[in-house]
PDB file of C-alpha atoms in Angstrom:
ATOM      1  CA  UNK A   1     114.829  40.246 153.719  1.00 44.00           C
ATOM      2  CA  UNK A   2     113.885  43.216 155.865  1.00 48.00           C
ATOM      3  CA  UNK A   3     115.463  46.538 155.009  1.00 53.00           C
ATOM      4  CA  UNK A   4     115.580  48.503 158.254  1.00 62.00           C
ATOM      5  CA  UNK A   5     115.958  52.245 157.756  1.00 71.00           C
ATOM      6  CA  UNK A   6     118.337  53.744 160.271  1.00 92.00           C
ATOM      7  CA  UNK A   7     117.488  56.994 162.032  1.00 94.00           C
ATOM      8  CA  UNK A   8     119.966  59.165 163.884  1.00 95.00           C
ATOM      9  CA  UNK A   9     119.112  61.948 166.327  1.00 97.00           C
ATOM     10  CA  UNK A  10     121.564  64.813 166.737  1.00 97.00           C
ATOM     11  CA  UNK A  11     121.371  66.924 169.897  1.00 98.00           C
ATOM     12  CA  UNK A  12     122.786  70.106 168.361  1.00 98.00           C
ATOM     13  CA  UNK A  13     123.473  71.843 171.675  1.00 97.00           C
ATOM     14  CA  UNK A  14     125.558  68.872 172.785  1.00 97.00           C
ATOM     15  CA  UNK A  15     127.173  68.181 169.404  1.00 97.00           C
ATOM     16  CA  UNK A  16     127.936  71.796 168.474  1.00 96.00           C
ATOM     17  CA  UNK A  17     127.074  74.348 171.185  1.00 96.00           C
ATOM     18  CA  UNK A  18     124.061  76.066 172.766  1.00 97.00           C
ATOM     19  CA  UNK A  19     124.954  79.128 170.651  1.00 97.00           C
ATOM     20  CA  UNK A  20     125.759  77.979 167.114  1.00 97.00           C
ATOM     21  CA  UNK A  21     127.680  80.752 165.439  1.00 96.00           C
ATOM     22  CA  UNK A  22     129.917  79.433 162.649  1.00 95.00           C
ATOM     23  CA  UNK A  23     129.560  77.946 159.210  1.00 94.00           C
ATOM     24  CA  UNK A  24     132.454  75.609 159.971  1.00 95.00           C
ATOM     25  CA  UNK A  25     130.508  73.890 162.758  1.00 96.00           C
ATOM     26  CA  UNK A  26     127.637  73.215 160.355  1.00 96.00           C
ATOM     27  CA  UNK A  27     130.035  72.062 157.611  1.00 95.00           C
ATOM     28  CA  UNK A  28     131.609  69.507 159.966  1.00 96.00           C
ATOM     29  CA  UNK A  29     128.133  68.281 160.925  1.00 97.00           C
ATOM     30  CA  UNK A  30     127.142  68.126 157.237  1.00 96.00           C
ATOM     31  CA  UNK A  31     130.137  65.957 156.376  1.00 96.00           C
ATOM     32  CA  UNK A  32     129.299  63.548 159.199  1.00 96.00           C
ATOM     33  CA  UNK A  33     125.650  63.322 158.141  1.00 97.00           C
ATOM     34  CA  UNK A  34     126.520  62.773 154.480  1.00 95.00           C
ATOM     35  CA  UNK A  35     128.945  59.988 155.445  1.00 95.00           C
ATOM     36  CA  UNK A  36     126.365  58.342 157.701  1.00 94.00           C
ATOM     37  CA  UNK A  37     124.399  55.381 156.393  1.00 93.00           C
ATOM     38  CA  UNK A  38     121.278  56.754 158.102  1.00 95.00           C
ATOM     39  CA  UNK A  39     118.490  57.800 155.759  1.00 94.00           C
ATOM     40  CA  UNK A  40     116.492  59.591 158.476  1.00 95.00           C
ATOM     41  CA  UNK A  41     118.032  62.398 160.507  1.00 96.00           C
ATOM     42  CA  UNK A  42     116.502  64.332 163.387  1.00 96.00           C
ATOM     43  CA  UNK A  43     118.168  67.645 164.274  1.00 96.00           C
ATOM     44  CA  UNK A  44     117.109  68.454 167.827  1.00 97.00           C
ATOM     45  CA  UNK A  45     117.369  72.133 168.789  1.00 97.00           C
ATOM     46  CA  UNK A  46     116.003  71.521 172.320  1.00 97.00           C
ATOM     47  CA  UNK A  47     118.826  73.277 174.192  1.00 97.00           C
ATOM     48  CA  UNK A  48     120.057  75.546 171.396  1.00 98.00           C
ATOM     49  CA  UNK A  49     119.680  79.141 172.537  1.00 98.00           C
ATOM     50  CA  UNK A  50     120.673  80.912 169.321  1.00 97.00           C
ATOM     51  CA  UNK A  51     121.926  80.433 165.783  1.00 97.00           C
ATOM     52  CA  UNK A  52     123.817  83.120 163.859  1.00 97.00           C
ATOM     53  CA  UNK A  53     122.627  84.095 160.401  1.00 94.00           C
ATOM     54  CA  UNK A  54     125.761  82.631 158.829  1.00 94.00           C
ATOM     55  CA  UNK A  55     125.313  79.299 160.637  1.00 96.00           C
ATOM     56  CA  UNK A  56     121.605  79.302 159.742  1.00 94.00           C
ATOM     57  CA  UNK A  57     122.468  79.933 156.094  1.00 91.00           C
ATOM     58  CA  UNK A  58     124.891  77.004 156.081  1.00 93.00           C
ATOM     59  CA  UNK A  59     122.333  74.820 157.865  1.00 94.00           C
ATOM     60  CA  UNK A  60     119.641  75.558 155.277  1.00 91.00           C
ATOM     61  CA  UNK A  61     122.057  74.719 152.447  1.00 88.00           C
ATOM     62  CA  UNK A  62     122.956  71.519 154.301  1.00 92.00           C
ATOM     63  CA  UNK A  63     119.287  70.561 154.702  1.00 91.00           C
ATOM     64  CA  UNK A  64     118.710  71.197 151.024  1.00 87.00           C
ATOM     65  CA  UNK A  65     121.693  69.047 150.033  1.00 89.00           C
ATOM     66  CA  UNK A  66     120.864  66.220 152.427  1.00 92.00           C
ATOM     67  CA  UNK A  67     117.314  66.095 151.117  1.00 90.00           C
ATOM     68  CA  UNK A  68     117.833  66.638 147.403  1.00 86.00           C
ATOM     69  CA  UNK A  69     121.344  65.401 146.657  1.00 88.00           C
ATOM     70  CA  UNK A  70     121.768  62.628 149.225  1.00 92.00           C
ATOM     71  CA  UNK A  71     118.099  61.563 149.514  1.00 91.00           C
ATOM     72  CA  UNK A  72     117.998  61.682 153.298  1.00 93.00           C
ATOM     73  CA  UNK A  73     114.942  62.730 155.280  1.00 92.00           C
ATOM     74  CA  UNK A  74     115.714  65.451 157.804  1.00 93.00           C
ATOM     75  CA  UNK A  75     113.432  66.591 160.604  1.00 92.00           C
ATOM     76  CA  UNK A  76     113.985  69.712 162.676  1.00 93.00           C
ATOM     77  CA  UNK A  77     112.650  69.464 166.195  1.00 94.00           C
ATOM     78  CA  UNK A  78     112.274  71.874 169.109  1.00 96.00           C
ATOM     79  CA  UNK A  79     113.646  75.165 167.725  1.00 95.00           C
ATOM     80  CA  UNK A  80     112.833  78.065 170.041  1.00 96.00           C
ATOM     81  CA  UNK A  81     111.143  81.167 168.627  1.00 94.00           C
ATOM     82  CA  UNK A  82     114.452  82.995 168.091  1.00 95.00           C
ATOM     83  CA  UNK A  83     116.055  80.094 166.253  1.00 95.00           C
ATOM     84  CA  UNK A  84     112.893  79.605 164.192  1.00 92.00           C
ATOM     85  CA  UNK A  85     112.902  83.297 163.248  1.00 91.00           C
ATOM     86  CA  UNK A  86     116.535  83.230 162.080  1.00 92.00           C
ATOM     87  CA  UNK A  87     116.015  80.031 160.083  1.00 91.00           C
ATOM     88  CA  UNK A  88     112.902  81.460 158.464  1.00 86.00           C
ATOM     89  CA  UNK A  89     114.634  84.738 157.617  1.00 85.00           C
ATOM     90  CA  UNK A  90     117.523  83.107 155.770  1.00 86.00           C
ATOM     91  CA  UNK A  91     115.745  80.184 154.076  1.00 82.00           C
ATOM     92  CA  UNK A  92     114.633  81.787 150.826  1.00 66.00           C
ATOM     93  CA  UNK A  93     117.922  83.631 150.386  1.00 68.00           C
ATOM     94  CA  UNK A  94     119.884  80.442 151.097  1.00 62.00           C
ATOM     95  CA  UNK A  95     118.106  78.411 148.458  1.00 60.00           C
ATOM     96  CA  UNK A  96     118.540  81.179 145.867  1.00 63.00           C
ATOM     97  CA  UNK A  97     122.286  81.434 146.609  1.00 63.00           C
ATOM     98  CA  UNK A  98     123.052  77.817 145.729  1.00 59.00           C
ATOM     99  CA  UNK A  99     125.216  77.285 142.639  1.00 57.00           C
ATOM    100  CA  UNK A 100     123.099  76.620 139.570  1.00 54.00           C
ATOM    101  CA  UNK A 101     124.244  73.011 139.180  1.00 50.00           C
ATOM    102  CA  UNK A 102     122.902  72.235 142.666  1.00 51.00           C
ATOM    103  CA  UNK A 103     119.394  73.531 141.991  1.00 49.00           C
ATOM    104  CA  UNK A 104     116.673  70.946 141.967  1.00 50.00           C
ATOM    105  CA  UNK A 105     114.186  73.593 140.900  1.00 48.00           C
ATOM    106  CA  UNK A 106     114.013  77.356 140.596  1.00 48.00           C
ATOM    107  CA  UNK A 107     110.994  77.449 142.902  1.00 50.00           C
ATOM    108  CA  UNK A 108     111.005  79.923 145.782  1.00 52.00           C
ATOM    109  CA  UNK A 109     110.685  78.025 149.028  1.00 54.00           C
ATOM    110  CA  UNK A 110     110.111  79.040 152.630  1.00 58.00           C
ATOM    111  CA  UNK A 111     111.379  77.384 155.801  1.00 61.00           C
ATOM    112  CA  UNK A 112     108.200  75.457 156.583  1.00 65.00           C
ATOM    113  CA  UNK A 113     108.087  74.146 153.024  1.00 66.00           C
ATOM    114  CA  UNK A 114     111.738  73.083 153.197  1.00 61.00           C
ATOM    115  CA  UNK A 115     111.029  71.158 156.378  1.00 62.00           C
ATOM    116  CA  UNK A 116     108.102  69.427 154.679  1.00 61.00           C
ATOM    117  CA  UNK A 117     110.400  68.291 151.862  1.00 52.00           C
ATOM    118  CA  UNK A 118     112.590  66.513 154.363  1.00 46.00           C
TER     119      UNK A 118
END
């Protein structure tokens, strides 16, 4: 029996908006991704112009949960320099702000390292 692993690709500009500015938008996306049977997820930032710090914070927490709690592999593709800078700036703070029971480790982690975990 062949076990085919499903991959989904999410065009974030189309799914959410070219300027992602709210935690709620990311929370809705998170719930959909958690409910999905897909084990591989590609988040495509191709046409995303900007991400607010609050949305970036929620996104990093979502990536952490999808990877560590739900055992899904997540890839981030095509972030522009501005989006990359915001994601990088909030990554370490986001991981440290997670409730203690959700920690997988106490290790400090940066954005590139988080993406490699996915």
